[in-house]
Coordinates of C-alpha atoms in Angstrom, one line a residue:
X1 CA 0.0 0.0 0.0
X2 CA 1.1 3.2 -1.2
X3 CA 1.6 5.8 1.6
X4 CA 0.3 9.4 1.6
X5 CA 3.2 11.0 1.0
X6 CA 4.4 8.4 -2.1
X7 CA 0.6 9.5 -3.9
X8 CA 1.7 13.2 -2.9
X9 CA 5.1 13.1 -4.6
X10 CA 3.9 11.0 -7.5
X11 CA 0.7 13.0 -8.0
X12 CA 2.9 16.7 -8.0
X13 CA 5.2 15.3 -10.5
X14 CA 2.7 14.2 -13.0
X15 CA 1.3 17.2 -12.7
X16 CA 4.1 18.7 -13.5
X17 CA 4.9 16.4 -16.5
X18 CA 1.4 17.0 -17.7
X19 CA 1.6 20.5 -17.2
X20 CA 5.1 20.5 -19.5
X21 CA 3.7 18.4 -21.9
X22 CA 0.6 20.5 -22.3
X23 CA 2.3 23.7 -22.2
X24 CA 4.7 22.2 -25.2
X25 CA 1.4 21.4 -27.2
X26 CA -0.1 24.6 -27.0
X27 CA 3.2 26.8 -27.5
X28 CA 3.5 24.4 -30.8
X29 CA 0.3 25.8 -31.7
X30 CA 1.4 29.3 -31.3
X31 CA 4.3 28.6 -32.9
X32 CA 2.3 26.8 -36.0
X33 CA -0.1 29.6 -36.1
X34 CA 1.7 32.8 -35.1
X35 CA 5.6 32.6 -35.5
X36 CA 6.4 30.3 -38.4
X37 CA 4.6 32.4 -40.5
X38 CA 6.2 35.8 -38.9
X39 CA 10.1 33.8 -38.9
X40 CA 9.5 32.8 -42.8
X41 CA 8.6 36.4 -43.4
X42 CA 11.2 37.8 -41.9
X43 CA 13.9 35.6 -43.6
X44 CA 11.8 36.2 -46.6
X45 CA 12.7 40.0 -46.3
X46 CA 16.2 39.5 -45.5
X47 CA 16.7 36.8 -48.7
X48 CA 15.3 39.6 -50.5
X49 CA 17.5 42.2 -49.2
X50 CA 20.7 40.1 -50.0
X51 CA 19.0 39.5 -53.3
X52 CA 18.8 43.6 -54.3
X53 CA 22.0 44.1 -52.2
X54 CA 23.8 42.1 -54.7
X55 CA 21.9 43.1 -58.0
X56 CA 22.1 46.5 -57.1
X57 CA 25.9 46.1 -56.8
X58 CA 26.4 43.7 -59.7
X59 CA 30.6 44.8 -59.6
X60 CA 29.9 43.0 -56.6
X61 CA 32.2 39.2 -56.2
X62 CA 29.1 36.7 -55.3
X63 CA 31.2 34.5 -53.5
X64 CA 32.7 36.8 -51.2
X65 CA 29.5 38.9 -50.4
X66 CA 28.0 35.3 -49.9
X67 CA 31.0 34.7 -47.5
X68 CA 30.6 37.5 -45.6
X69 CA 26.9 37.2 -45.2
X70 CA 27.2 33.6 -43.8
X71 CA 29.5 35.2 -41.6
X72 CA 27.0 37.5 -40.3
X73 CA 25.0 34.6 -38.8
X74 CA 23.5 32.6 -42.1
X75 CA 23.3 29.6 -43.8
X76 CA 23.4 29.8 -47.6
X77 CA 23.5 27.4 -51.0
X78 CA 23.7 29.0 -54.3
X79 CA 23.0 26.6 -57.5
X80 CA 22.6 26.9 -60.9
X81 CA 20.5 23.3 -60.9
X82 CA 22.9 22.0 -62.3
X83 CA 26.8 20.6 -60.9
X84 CA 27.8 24.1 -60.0
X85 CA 26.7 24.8 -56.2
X86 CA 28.2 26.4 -53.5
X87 CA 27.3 26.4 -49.2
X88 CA 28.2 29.7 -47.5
X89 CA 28.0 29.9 -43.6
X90 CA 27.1 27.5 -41.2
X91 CA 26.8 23.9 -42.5
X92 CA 23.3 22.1 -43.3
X93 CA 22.8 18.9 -41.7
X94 CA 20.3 17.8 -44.4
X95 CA 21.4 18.7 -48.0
X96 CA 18.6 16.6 -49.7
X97 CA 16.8 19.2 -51.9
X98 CA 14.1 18.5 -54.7
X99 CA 15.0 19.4 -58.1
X100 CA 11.3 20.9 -58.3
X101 CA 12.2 23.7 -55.6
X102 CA 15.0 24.5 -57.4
X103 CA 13.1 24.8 -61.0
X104 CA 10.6 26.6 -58.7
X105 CA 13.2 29.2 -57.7
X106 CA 14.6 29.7 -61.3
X107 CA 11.6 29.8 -62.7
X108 CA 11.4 33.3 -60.6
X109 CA 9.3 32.4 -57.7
X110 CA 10.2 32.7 -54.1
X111 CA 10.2 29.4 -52.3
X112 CA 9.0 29.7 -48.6
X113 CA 10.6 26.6 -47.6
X114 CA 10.2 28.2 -44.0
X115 CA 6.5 28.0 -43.9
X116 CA 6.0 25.3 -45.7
X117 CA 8.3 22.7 -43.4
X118 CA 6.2 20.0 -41.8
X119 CA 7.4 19.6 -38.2
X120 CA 5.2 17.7 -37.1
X121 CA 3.7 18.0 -33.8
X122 CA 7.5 19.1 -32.0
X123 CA 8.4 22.5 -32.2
X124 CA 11.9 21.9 -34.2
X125 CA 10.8 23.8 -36.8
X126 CA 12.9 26.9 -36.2
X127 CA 16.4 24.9 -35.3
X128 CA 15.9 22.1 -37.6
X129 CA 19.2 22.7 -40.0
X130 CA 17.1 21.3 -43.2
X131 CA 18.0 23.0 -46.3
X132 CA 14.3 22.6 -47.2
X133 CA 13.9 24.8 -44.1
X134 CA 15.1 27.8 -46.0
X135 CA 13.9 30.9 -48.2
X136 CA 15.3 30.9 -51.7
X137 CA 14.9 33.7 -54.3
X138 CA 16.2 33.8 -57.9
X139 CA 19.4 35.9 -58.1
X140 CA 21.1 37.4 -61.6
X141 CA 24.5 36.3 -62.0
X142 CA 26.2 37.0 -65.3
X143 CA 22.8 37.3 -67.1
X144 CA 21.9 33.8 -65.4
X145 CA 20.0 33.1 -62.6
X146 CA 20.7 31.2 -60.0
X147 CA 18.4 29.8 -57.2
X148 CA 20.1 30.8 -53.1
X149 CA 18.3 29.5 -50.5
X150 CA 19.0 31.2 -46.8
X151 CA 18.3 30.9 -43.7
X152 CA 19.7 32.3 -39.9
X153 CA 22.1 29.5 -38.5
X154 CA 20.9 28.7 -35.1
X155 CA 23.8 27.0 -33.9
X156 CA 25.9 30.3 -34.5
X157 CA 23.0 32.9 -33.0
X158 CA 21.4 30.7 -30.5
X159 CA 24.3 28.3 -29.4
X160 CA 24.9 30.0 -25.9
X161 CA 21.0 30.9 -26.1
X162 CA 20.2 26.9 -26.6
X163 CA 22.4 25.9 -23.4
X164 CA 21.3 28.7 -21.4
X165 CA 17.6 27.6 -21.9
X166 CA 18.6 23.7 -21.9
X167 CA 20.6 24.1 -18.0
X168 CA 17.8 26.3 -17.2
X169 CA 15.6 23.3 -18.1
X170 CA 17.4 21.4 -16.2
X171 CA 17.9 23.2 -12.8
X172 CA 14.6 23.9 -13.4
X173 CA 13.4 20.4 -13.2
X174 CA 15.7 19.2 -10.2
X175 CA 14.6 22.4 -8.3
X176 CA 10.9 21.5 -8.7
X177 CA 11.5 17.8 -7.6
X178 CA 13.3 18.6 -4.8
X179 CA 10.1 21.0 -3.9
X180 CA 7.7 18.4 -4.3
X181 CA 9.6 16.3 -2.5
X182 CA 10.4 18.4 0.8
X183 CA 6.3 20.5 0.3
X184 CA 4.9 16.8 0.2
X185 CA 6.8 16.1 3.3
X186 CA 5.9 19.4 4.7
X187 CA 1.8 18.3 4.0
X188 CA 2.2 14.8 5.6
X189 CA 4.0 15.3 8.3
X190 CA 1.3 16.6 10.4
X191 CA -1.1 13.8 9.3
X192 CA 2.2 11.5 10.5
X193 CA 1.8 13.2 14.1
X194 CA -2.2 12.7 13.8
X195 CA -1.9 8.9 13.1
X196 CA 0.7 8.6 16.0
X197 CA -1.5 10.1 18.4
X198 CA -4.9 8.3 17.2
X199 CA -2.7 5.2 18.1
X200 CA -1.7 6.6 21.5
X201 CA -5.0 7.4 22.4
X202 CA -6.5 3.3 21.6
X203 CA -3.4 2.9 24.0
X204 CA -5.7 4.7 26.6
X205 CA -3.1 7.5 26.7
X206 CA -5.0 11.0 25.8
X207 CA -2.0 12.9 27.5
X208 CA -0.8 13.4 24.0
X209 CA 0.8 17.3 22.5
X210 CA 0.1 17.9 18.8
X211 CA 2.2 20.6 17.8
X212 CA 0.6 22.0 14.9
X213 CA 0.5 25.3 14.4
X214 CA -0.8 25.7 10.6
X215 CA -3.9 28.0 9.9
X216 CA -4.7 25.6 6.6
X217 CA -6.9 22.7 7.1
X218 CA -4.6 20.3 8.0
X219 CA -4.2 23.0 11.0
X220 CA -7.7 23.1 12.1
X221 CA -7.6 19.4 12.0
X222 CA -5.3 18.9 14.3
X223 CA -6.9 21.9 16.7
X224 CA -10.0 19.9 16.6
X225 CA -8.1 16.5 17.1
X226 CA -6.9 18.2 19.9
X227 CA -10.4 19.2 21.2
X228 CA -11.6 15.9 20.4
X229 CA -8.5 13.9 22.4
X230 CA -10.0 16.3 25.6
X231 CA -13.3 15.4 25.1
X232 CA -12.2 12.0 24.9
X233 CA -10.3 12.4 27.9
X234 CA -13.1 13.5 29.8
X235 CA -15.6 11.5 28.8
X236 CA -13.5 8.5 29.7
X237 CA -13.2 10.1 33.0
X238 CA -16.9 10.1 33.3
X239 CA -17.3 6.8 32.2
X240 CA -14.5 5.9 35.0
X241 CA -16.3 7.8 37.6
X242 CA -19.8 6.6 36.3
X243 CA -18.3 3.0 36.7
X244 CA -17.1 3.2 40.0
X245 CA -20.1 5.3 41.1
X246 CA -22.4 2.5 40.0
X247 CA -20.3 -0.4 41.5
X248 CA -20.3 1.7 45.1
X249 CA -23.8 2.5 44.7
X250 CA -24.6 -1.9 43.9
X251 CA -22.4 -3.0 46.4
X252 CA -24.2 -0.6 49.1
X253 CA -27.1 -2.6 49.2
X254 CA -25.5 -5.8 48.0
X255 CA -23.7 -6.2 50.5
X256 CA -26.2 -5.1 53.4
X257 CA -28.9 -7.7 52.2
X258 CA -25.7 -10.4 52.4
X259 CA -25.3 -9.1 55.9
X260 CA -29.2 -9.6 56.8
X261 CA -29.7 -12.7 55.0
X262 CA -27.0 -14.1 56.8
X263 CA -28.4 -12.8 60.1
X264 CA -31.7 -14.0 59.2
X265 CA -30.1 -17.7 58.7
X266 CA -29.6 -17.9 62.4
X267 CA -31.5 -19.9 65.0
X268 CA -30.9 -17.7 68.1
X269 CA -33.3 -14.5 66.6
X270 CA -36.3 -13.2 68.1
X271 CA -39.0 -12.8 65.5
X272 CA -39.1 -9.2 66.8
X273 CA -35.5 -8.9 65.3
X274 CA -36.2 -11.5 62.3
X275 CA -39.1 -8.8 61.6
X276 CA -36.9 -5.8 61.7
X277 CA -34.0 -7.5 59.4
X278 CA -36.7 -8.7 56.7
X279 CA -38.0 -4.9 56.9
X280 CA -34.3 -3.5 55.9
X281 CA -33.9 -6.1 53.5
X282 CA -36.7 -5.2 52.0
X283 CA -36.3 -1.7 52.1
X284 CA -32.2 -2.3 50.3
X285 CA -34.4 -4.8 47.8
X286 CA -36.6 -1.3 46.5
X287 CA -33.5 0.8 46.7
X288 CA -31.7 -1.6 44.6
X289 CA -34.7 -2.2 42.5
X290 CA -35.1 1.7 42.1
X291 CA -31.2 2.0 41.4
X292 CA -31.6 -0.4 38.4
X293 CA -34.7 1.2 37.0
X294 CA -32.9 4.7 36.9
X295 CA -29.7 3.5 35.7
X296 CA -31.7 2.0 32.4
X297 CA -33.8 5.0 32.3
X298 CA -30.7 6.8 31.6
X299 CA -28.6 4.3 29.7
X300 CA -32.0 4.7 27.1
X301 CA -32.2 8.5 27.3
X302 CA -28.5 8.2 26.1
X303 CA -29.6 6.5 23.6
X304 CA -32.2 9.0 22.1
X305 CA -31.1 12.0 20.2
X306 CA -34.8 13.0 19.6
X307 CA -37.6 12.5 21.2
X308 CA -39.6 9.4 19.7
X309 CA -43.3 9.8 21.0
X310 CA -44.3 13.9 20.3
X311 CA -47.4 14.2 21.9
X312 CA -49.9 17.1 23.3
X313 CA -49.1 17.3 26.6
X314 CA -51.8 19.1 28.9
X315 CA -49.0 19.8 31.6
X316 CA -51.7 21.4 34.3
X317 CA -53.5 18.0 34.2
X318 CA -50.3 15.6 34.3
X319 CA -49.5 18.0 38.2
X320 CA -53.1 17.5 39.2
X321 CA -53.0 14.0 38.8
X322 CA -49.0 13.6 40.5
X323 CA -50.3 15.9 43.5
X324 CA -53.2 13.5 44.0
X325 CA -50.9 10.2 44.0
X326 CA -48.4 11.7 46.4
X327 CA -51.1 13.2 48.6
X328 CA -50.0 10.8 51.3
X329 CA -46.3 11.8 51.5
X330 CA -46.9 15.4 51.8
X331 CA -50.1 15.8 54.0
X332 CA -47.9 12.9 56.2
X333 CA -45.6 15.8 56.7
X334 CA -48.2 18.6 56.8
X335 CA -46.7 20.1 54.1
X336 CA -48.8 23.4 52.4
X337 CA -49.3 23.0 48.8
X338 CA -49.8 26.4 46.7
X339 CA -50.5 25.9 43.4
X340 CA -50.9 28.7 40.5
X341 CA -51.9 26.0 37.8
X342 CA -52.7 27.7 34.4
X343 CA -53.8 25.7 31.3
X344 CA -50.6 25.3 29.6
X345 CA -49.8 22.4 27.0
X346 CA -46.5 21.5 25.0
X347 CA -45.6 19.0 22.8
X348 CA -43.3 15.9 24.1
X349 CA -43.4 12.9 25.5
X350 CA -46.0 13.0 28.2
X351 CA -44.3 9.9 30.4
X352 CA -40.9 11.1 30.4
X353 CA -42.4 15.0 31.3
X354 CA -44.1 13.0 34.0
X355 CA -41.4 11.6 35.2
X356 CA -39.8 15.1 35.2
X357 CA -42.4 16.8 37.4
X358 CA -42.6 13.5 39.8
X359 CA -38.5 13.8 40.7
X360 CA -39.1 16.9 41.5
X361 CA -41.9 17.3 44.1
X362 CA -40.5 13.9 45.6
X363 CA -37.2 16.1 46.1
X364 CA -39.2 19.2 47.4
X365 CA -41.3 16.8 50.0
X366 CA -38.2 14.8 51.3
X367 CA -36.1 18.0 52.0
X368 CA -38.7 20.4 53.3
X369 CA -39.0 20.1 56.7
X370 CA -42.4 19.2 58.9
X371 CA -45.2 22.3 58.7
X372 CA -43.1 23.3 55.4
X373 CA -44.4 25.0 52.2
X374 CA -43.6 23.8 48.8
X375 CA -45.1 26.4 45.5
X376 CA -45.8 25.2 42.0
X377 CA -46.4 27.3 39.4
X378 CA -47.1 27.2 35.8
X379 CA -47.6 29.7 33.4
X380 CA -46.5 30.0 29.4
X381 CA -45.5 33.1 27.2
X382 CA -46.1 33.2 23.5
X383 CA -43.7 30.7 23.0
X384 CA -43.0 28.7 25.6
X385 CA -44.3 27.0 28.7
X386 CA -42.4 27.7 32.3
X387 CA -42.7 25.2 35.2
X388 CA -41.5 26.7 39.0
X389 CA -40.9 24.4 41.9
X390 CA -40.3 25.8 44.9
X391 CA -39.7 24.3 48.3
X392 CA -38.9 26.0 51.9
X393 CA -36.5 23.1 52.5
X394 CA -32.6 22.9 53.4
X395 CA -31.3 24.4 50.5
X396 CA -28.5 24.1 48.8
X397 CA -25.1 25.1 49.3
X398 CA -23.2 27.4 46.8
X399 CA -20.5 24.8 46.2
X400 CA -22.5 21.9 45.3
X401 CA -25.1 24.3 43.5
X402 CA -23.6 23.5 39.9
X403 CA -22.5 19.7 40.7
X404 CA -26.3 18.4 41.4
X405 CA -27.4 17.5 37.8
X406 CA -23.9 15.4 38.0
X407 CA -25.0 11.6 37.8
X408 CA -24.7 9.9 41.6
X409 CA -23.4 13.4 43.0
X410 CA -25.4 13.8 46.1
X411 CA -25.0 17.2 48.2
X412 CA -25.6 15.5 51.7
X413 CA -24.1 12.2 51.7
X414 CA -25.6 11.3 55.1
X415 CA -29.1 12.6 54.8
X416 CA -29.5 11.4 51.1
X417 CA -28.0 7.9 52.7
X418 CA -30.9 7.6 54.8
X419 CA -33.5 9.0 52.2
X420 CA -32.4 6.5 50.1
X421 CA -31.1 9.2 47.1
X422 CA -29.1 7.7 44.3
X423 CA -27.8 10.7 43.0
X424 CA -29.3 10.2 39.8
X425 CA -32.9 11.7 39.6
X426 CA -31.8 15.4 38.5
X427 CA -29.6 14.0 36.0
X428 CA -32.0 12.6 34.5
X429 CA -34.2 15.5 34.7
X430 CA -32.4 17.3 33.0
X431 CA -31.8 14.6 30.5
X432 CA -35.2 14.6 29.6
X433 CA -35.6 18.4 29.7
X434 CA -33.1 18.8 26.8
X435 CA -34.8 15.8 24.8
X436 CA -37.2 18.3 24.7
X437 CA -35.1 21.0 23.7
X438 CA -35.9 23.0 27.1
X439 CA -33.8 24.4 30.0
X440 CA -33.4 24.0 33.8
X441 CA -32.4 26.4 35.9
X442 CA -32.0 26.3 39.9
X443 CA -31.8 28.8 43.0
X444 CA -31.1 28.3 46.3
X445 CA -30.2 29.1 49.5
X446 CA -29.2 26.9 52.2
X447 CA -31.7 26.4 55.2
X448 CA -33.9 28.6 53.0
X449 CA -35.1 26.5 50.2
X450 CA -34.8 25.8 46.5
X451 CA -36.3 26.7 43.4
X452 CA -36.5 25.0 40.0
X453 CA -37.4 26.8 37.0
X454 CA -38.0 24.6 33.5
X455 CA -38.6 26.5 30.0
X456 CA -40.3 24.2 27.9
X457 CA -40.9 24.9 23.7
X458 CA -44.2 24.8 23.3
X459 CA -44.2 23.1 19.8

């Protein structure tokens, strides 16, 4: 398997290659289209300039101005079609010239060899030392003519030119691989330092520094790899926590009902004490009961990213009918319920909302003292549907004021010990309060009560 930075390397270079080859075939077709025609027409005018030069100047020896021309940068052939020919200047690599260019050129015509060169689809056309790749024009010489064919000698004006471009070329090309080479290391090395820690963190260690400090998107990768890696971190300390939370909070009760039952297996108890240890076993049986039934209510609400029953909910109703089933609990502690119940309905799931409202008024009856006062209030805006549960109970100490929707936190360790509190009904208040895309909101006071405010959407 090919690794990232092998595909980045290869990919850059044929893009480069591509690039060059595509760039070669369209400057062919400028050169096809634009500058073979302007190079023939400019070696057209100069043929002809040598051409009235000479017949202007007819006192004039041919051969020498010839010799000096090809000394001026040009390749030249003078022939009569015949055996008598002559090459002035550079040398032609390719002498093979058809007798019809020649009648051509005698005949009076000027032969744009130049223009007429097929190079094919490679842009030699201009250096390819072809004598067809030439002008010729008739010239006078002694009352005959004679057919010279010209043309600019590259080797002689371009030599330098030719290896200037050619090591250009080349430094050219071993710059750019060297670039692709150290940019495509430069672009994989932080995916390198992401795939180490991804393989650090399955180790279970999220204590891992990514330093990447690129604004790109490789950058804001890694930033929220690094965000992630906390979260990670965190939530595997909750789950930690949650673990050994849940294993104290079983082995509580677990190990109390081992205790009775063991008790209870002797022969030397009174039924007066066999009574009171099958009471407490009883009463660890509910808590452990209720303990389970919570801890699946909130493995499912986990679960659920929306709500999956969405329901009219008549919320006045749902507290009517919970202040009449826990009628006993309250009047049992002469508790004064005010109520300020306006018809106010939302839409949710009308159990879990229940469950909601039921958590708490049990929490507002168990810590409000005897002759206490607990207020419930509902009202709605244009929007929305508010809930307010207010007790006169202990309160609730600043410090522990933003830990109690934490699961199996529990302000009072003692006191909620003997209520038989888990820890776990305000998280899942809240829980459910957010399936419903809602707030909760809590004041209190200690020895002076607590108030619970929830903002329901009404649709």
């Amino acid at each position: 398997m090919k690794s990232l930075y092998s595909r980045i390397v290869i990919t850059m270079l044929v893009v480069i290659l591509a690039s060059s080859l595509l760039g070669f075939f369209l400057a062919n077709i400028y050169y096809q289209l634009k500058l073979k025609p302007f190079n023939d027409e400019k070696t057209t005018k100069i043929a002809q300039e040598v051409q009235q030069f000479y017949q202007s100047n007819a006192s004039l020896s041919l051969d020498e101005y010839l010799q000096s021309v090809g000394e001026l940068g040009y390749e030249l052939y003078l022939t009569d079609g015949g055996a008598d020919s002559s090459y002035y200047g550079g040398e032609f690599r390719k002498k093979a010239l058809p007798e019809k260019t020649v009648d051509r050129v005698l005949r009076g015509e000027t032969y744009h060899g130049i223009d007429e060169f097929n190079t094919g689809i490679f842009i030699t056309g201009f250096f390819d030392n072809d004598i067809q790749n030439t002008i010729g024009v008739p010239v006078k010489v002694d009352g005959e003519t004679e057919a010279l064919f010209i043309r600019q000698d590259p080797e002689q004006q371009f030599g330098e030119l030719r290896i200037f471009f050619a090591m250009i070329l080349v430094f050219t090309s071993i710059i750019s691989i060297l670039l692709v080479l150290i940019s495509g290391r430069y672009i994989v090395n932080p995916i390198v330092k992401l795939t180490n820690a991804t393989k650090q963190i399955r180790k279970g260690n999220y204590d891992v520094a990514l330093e990447v400090k690129r604004k790109d998107e490789i950058g804001q990768l890694a930033d929220s790899f690094a965000k992630m890696t906390g979260e990670l971190e965190k939530s595997e300390a909750a789950r930690q926590e949650f673990v050994a939370n849940v294993s104290h909070e079983l082995q509580s009760p677990l190990t109390s009902m081992q205790g009775f039952a063991t008790l209870l297996a002797s022969d030397t108890l009174t039924e007066k004490e066999r009574a009171e240890y099958l009471a407490v076993l009883s009463e660890e049986t509910t808590r452990l009961s209720s303990l389970t039934k919570q801890l699946l209510t909130l493995a499912s609400l986990d679960q659920e990213a929306e709500l999956r029953k969405k329901d009219q909910v008549h919320l006045e109703v749902q507290w009517r009918q919970l202040l009449q089933t826990t009628e006993w609990s309250w009047r049992a502690k002469e508790i004064t319920i005010n109520l300020e119940l306006d018809e106010v309905n939302c839409t949710g799931d009308a159990e879990l909302l229940y469950q909601v409202w039921s958590n708490l008024l049990t929490n507002a009856i168990k810590f409000t003292p005897t002759s206490g006062a607990i207020n419930i209030r509902l009202y709605q805006d244009a929007s929305h549907a508010f809930v307010e549960v207010e007790d006169s109970g202990i309160g609730i100490s600043e410090a522990d004021i933003d830990k109690i929707f934490q699961r199996f936190y529990k302000a009072n360790q003692s006191r909620t010990r003997e209520e038989g509190s888990s820890g776990l009904g305000l998280s899942i208040c809240k829980k459910i309060i957010h399936l419903h895309h809602g707030e909760i909101f809590v004041e209190s006071k200690s020895e002076k009560g607590t108030k619970f405010t929830i903002k329901l959407p009404k649709n």
